[in-house]
Amino acid sequence: MSFVSELSERMPGRVHAPGSTEYEAGAHVFAGQGTPDAVVRPGSASEVGLAVRSAVAAGVAFTVRSGGHGSDPVTGGVVVDLSDLAAIEVGADGVVHVGAGAHWGDVAAALAPHGLGITSGDTRDVGVGGLVLGGGIGWLVRTHGLTVDALREVELVTATGEVLTVNAHSHPDLFWALRGGGGNFGIATRFTLQAADVSGLVGGHVRFDQSDERTVLGAWRDVMRDAPDGLNSTLLVMPALMPEVPAGPQLSVALQGAEAELRRLLEPLLSLPSVADVSLGPVAYGDLLEDAPPGKPPFDFVGGNGFAPDLSEAALDAFAATLESEVPTMLLLRALGGAFSRVPADATAIAQRDGQALVAVNRLVPLDAGPELRAAAAVGIDEAVAFTTGRYANFTPEFGDDVVTEIFPPVTLARLRAIKREVDPHDVFRASHHITP
Ligand SMILES: Cc1cc2nc3c(=O)[nH]c(=O)nc-3n(C[C@H](O)[C@H](O)[C@H](O)COP(=O)(O)OP(=O)(O)OC[C@H]3O[C@@H](n4cnc5c(N)ncnc54)[C@H](O)[C@@H]3O)c2cc1C
C-alpha cells in the first residue's frame, strides 16, 4: 500500500489527492503551483503530530504550508497544510491566540472591534505561520517592534510528533530560535501574541514624480532620523511597469496621533516640488493592509536586501544608483529603528537590531530570462547591498547554505544550529531557509 493510501486510512477525510479542491489550494504558493503527492489538512495539533510521525516512519519528505505566501513550490512528498488551524481568540489584556493557518487580514479584522492590532506585514493574505517564524516586519514596526517581539508562546509539533508549549520559561532556547529562525525546529500550530492598541491612526500615501528620486530619498532619511517611534513609513520607488502603477517614489505612512502632527513631521517631504499626489487622513489598522496581487507575478525577481545601520549619503547614492539600470528596478526602504532597535541583538534570532531601514532592491526580468539577462540584471545590486548587513529571510526567495549564512550572523547561526541538533537531530524539518543540524 502506498504511503498516501496508508495515511488516508489513519487520517480519514484529511488527506487530499490531486484533482481535489483541497489539493489544488494546498499545493499552491505565491510563487506557483506545486506537485506534491498529496496535501494533508490536519484538524488539530495532535493530527499534525500523527502526520509528522507517519511521514518520518515512512521516510517521506514533507513541507509545511500556513498561508502559502512563501516562495518554494513543492515537488513530490506531502504538504502539511494548516488551513484548518486558523482560529483567532482574543483573550484578556490583549493576549491573542492565533492558529498558524490564519491570514493577517483575518487577524486584523478579529482585533479591530477591540481597538487592537498585531503589527505583522503589509498584506492581508500573507499567512501567520511563515511570517511569524521569519520575524515579521509589519506596518507599525517602529512603534511595536517585529511580530516576534509580541510573541509570548508557541504550540509546536516536534520531530517526534509531540505537541510542546514553548515559551520563555518552558523552553527558552527553542523559544529564542522560533523568533526568526524559520520552520527548522518543528511545525508551529498556534501562536500566542500580545496585541497593541492601534486606535487613533492617521496615515496614507504621498506620491512623487520621477524628476528627483535621490532628493526624495534624502528627505525621507532626514524625516525618519528625527521622527518619534509613532511614525512608521515605507518608501517604494517603482519603475514604469504598467499604466495603473505610477512610476516614481511612493511613500506610505502611519502615525498614532493627529493628522496635523503627521503633516508637520512630513513637511520636508510634502514641500518637495516632485510631489504628485497626497492622500492622508484617519485610517483603521486593517485598512493599512493591502491585497496581494492576484496570481504569480508575470516576472521574476533578481534582487538583494539587507538591514542598513547607517543611511549615509554614500549609502543613499548607492541605493539611488540602482534605479539607473535599464532593467526595471523596484527599490524599497522600510523604516526601522524605534521599538525594533530597542530589542537587544541577541534576544531573538533577528540580530540586526541597529538597522535604520530594511533595504530591498529587486530587478524585474521576464519569467523565461536566461542567465545572461539575469547576470545583467544583477549589476549594481551588490554595491547597494554592501551598505547593509544580513538579509531578511522573509524577503529572500533564494535558498541554500550560502543564503542562510547571509541571513544570520555567525553567532546567531551557530546558536540556531546547536538548538537544531538538540530538537531535530535527524533534520526532519527542512524549511525554505534550511538550517542543518
Ligand atoms: C505579497 C507579499 C507581501 C509580503 N509582505 C511582507 C511584509 O510586509 N512583512 C514581512 O515580514 N513579510 C512579508 N512577506 C513575506 C512573508 O512573510 C513570507 O513569504 C512568509 O513565509 C509567508 O508566510 P506564509 O505562511 O503565507 O507562507 P507559506 O508558504 O505557508 O510558508 C512559507 C514557509 O514557511 C515555513 N512555515 C510556514 N508555516 C509554518 C509553520 N506553521 N510551522 C513551521 N514552518 C512553517 C515553511 O518552511 C514554508 O515553506 C510578504 C510576502 C508576499 C508574497
mmCIF file of C-alpha atoms and ligand atoms in Angstrom, residues 29-30 63-72 82 100 120-123 125-131 133 135-138 182-183 186-189 191 292-293 334 392 394-395 430-432, ligand 1:
data_model
loop_
_atom_site.group_PDB
_atom_site.id
_atom_site.type_symbol
_atom_site.label_atom_id
_atom_site.label_comp_id
_atom_site.label_asym_id
_atom_site.label_seq_id
_atom_site.Cartn_x
_atom_site.Cartn_y
_atom_site.Cartn_z
ATOM 1 C CA VAL A 29 2.008 29.007 -3.039
ATOM 2 C CA PHE A 30 2.534 32.614 -4.105
ATOM 3 C CA THR A 63 6.716 20.579 3.720
ATOM 4 C CA VAL A 64 4.602 22.902 5.795
ATOM 5 C CA ARG A 65 2.116 25.417 4.498
ATOM 6 C CA SER A 66 0.388 28.100 6.551
ATOM 7 C CA GLY A 67 -0.764 30.966 4.313
ATOM 8 C CA GLY A 68 1.055 29.863 1.156
ATOM 9 C CA HIS A 69 2.858 33.170 0.553
ATOM 10 C CA GLY A 70 6.289 31.599 0.562
ATOM 11 C CA SER A 71 8.460 31.163 -2.475
ATOM 12 C CA ASP A 72 9.001 27.463 -2.640
ATOM 13 C CA LEU A 82 -2.523 24.201 8.291
ATOM 14 C CA ALA A 100 -0.859 29.197 12.212
ATOM 15 C CA SER A 120 2.546 41.906 11.034
ATOM 16 C CA GLY A 121 3.331 42.694 7.447
ATOM 17 C CA ASP A 122 1.625 44.865 4.924
ATOM 18 C CA THR A 123 -0.539 42.331 3.110
ATOM 19 C CA ASP A 125 -3.434 37.374 2.502
ATOM 20 C CA VAL A 126 0.010 36.559 3.906
ATOM 21 C CA GLY A 127 -0.146 33.676 6.375
ATOM 22 C CA VAL A 128 0.530 33.820 10.100
ATOM 23 C CA GLY A 129 2.862 30.776 10.304
ATOM 24 C CA GLY A 130 5.563 31.702 7.804
ATOM 25 C CA LEU A 131 5.620 35.406 8.612
ATOM 26 C CA LEU A 133 8.700 32.351 12.216
ATOM 27 C CA GLY A 135 10.424 37.647 12.187
ATOM 28 C CA GLY A 136 7.557 39.696 10.766
ATOM 29 C CA ILE A 137 8.209 43.290 9.721
ATOM 30 C CA GLY A 138 4.828 44.942 9.919
ATOM 31 C CA GLY A 182 12.035 29.871 10.470
ATOM 32 C CA GLY A 183 10.401 26.454 10.237
ATOM 33 C CA GLY A 186 9.026 21.977 14.304
ATOM 34 C CA ILE A 187 5.575 22.801 12.997
ATOM 35 C CA ALA A 188 4.044 25.746 14.813
ATOM 36 C CA THR A 189 0.307 25.192 15.098
ATOM 37 C CA PHE A 191 0.860 31.388 18.400
ATOM 38 C CA ALA A 292 -1.533 40.748 -2.664
ATOM 39 C CA PRO A 293 -1.540 40.917 -6.451
ATOM 40 C CA ARG A 334 11.270 50.329 5.082
ATOM 41 C CA TYR A 392 15.758 39.447 5.863
ATOM 42 C CA ASN A 394 11.024 36.678 4.695
ATOM 43 C CA PHE A 395 12.113 38.849 1.739
ATOM 44 C CA ARG A 430 13.849 21.235 6.125
ATOM 45 C CA ALA A 431 12.432 24.728 5.968
ATOM 46 C CA SER A 432 12.807 27.003 2.954
HETATM 47 C C1 LIG B 1 2.720 39.797 -1.318
HETATM 48 C C2 LIG B 1 3.628 39.538 -0.153
HETATM 49 C C3 LIG B 1 3.796 40.526 0.814
HETATM 50 C C4 LIG B 1 4.639 40.289 1.912
HETATM 51 N N1 LIG B 1 4.787 41.272 2.859
HETATM 52 C C5 LIG B 1 5.556 41.030 3.944
HETATM 53 C C6 LIG B 1 5.698 42.006 4.983
HETATM 54 O O1 LIG B 1 5.150 43.098 4.893
HETATM 55 N N2 LIG B 1 6.466 41.712 6.053
HETATM 56 C C7 LIG B 1 7.091 40.509 6.184
HETATM 57 O O2 LIG B 1 7.737 40.279 7.212
HETATM 58 N N3 LIG B 1 6.994 39.565 5.234
HETATM 59 C C8 LIG B 1 6.244 39.795 4.126
HETATM 60 N N4 LIG B 1 6.161 38.854 3.141
HETATM 61 C C9 LIG B 1 6.958 37.637 3.252
HETATM 62 C C10 LIG B 1 6.233 36.592 4.075
HETATM 63 O O3 LIG B 1 6.372 36.891 5.435
HETATM 64 C C11 LIG B 1 6.873 35.205 3.811
HETATM 65 O O4 LIG B 1 6.738 34.885 2.447
HETATM 66 C C12 LIG B 1 6.218 34.144 4.689
HETATM 67 O O5 LIG B 1 6.975 32.948 4.611
HETATM 68 C C13 LIG B 1 4.798 33.870 4.270
HETATM 69 O O6 LIG B 1 4.163 33.085 5.222
HETATM 70 P P1 LIG B 1 3.011 32.080 4.772
HETATM 71 O O7 LIG B 1 2.580 31.343 5.983
HETATM 72 O O8 LIG B 1 1.967 32.793 3.978
HETATM 73 O O9 LIG B 1 3.831 31.167 3.746
HETATM 74 P P2 LIG B 1 3.918 29.609 3.487
HETATM 75 O O10 LIG B 1 4.215 29.494 2.027
HETATM 76 O O11 LIG B 1 2.743 28.885 4.015
HETATM 77 O O12 LIG B 1 5.187 29.203 4.317
HETATM 78 C C14 LIG B 1 6.474 29.614 3.928
HETATM 79 C C15 LIG B 1 7.488 28.688 4.579
HETATM 80 O O13 LIG B 1 7.475 28.914 5.993
HETATM 81 C C16 LIG B 1 7.564 27.684 6.702
HETATM 82 N N5 LIG B 1 6.338 27.563 7.515
HETATM 83 C C17 LIG B 1 5.138 28.142 7.251
HETATM 84 N N6 LIG B 1 4.283 27.910 8.244
HETATM 85 C C18 LIG B 1 4.936 27.151 9.149
HETATM 86 C C19 LIG B 1 4.559 26.598 10.405
HETATM 87 N N7 LIG B 1 3.358 26.818 10.910
HETATM 88 N N8 LIG B 1 5.477 25.852 11.073
HETATM 89 C C20 LIG B 1 6.720 25.651 10.555
HETATM 90 N N9 LIG B 1 7.125 26.170 9.386
HETATM 91 C C21 LIG B 1 6.249 26.918 8.681
HETATM 92 C C22 LIG B 1 7.741 26.608 5.702
HETATM 93 O O14 LIG B 1 9.118 26.381 5.517
HETATM 94 C C23 LIG B 1 7.176 27.204 4.430
HETATM 95 O O15 LIG B 1 7.787 26.671 3.282
HETATM 96 C C24 LIG B 1 5.333 39.065 2.022
HETATM 97 C C25 LIG B 1 5.168 38.077 1.040
HETATM 98 C C26 LIG B 1 4.327 38.311 -0.042
HETATM 99 C C27 LIG B 1 4.190 37.235 -1.070
#
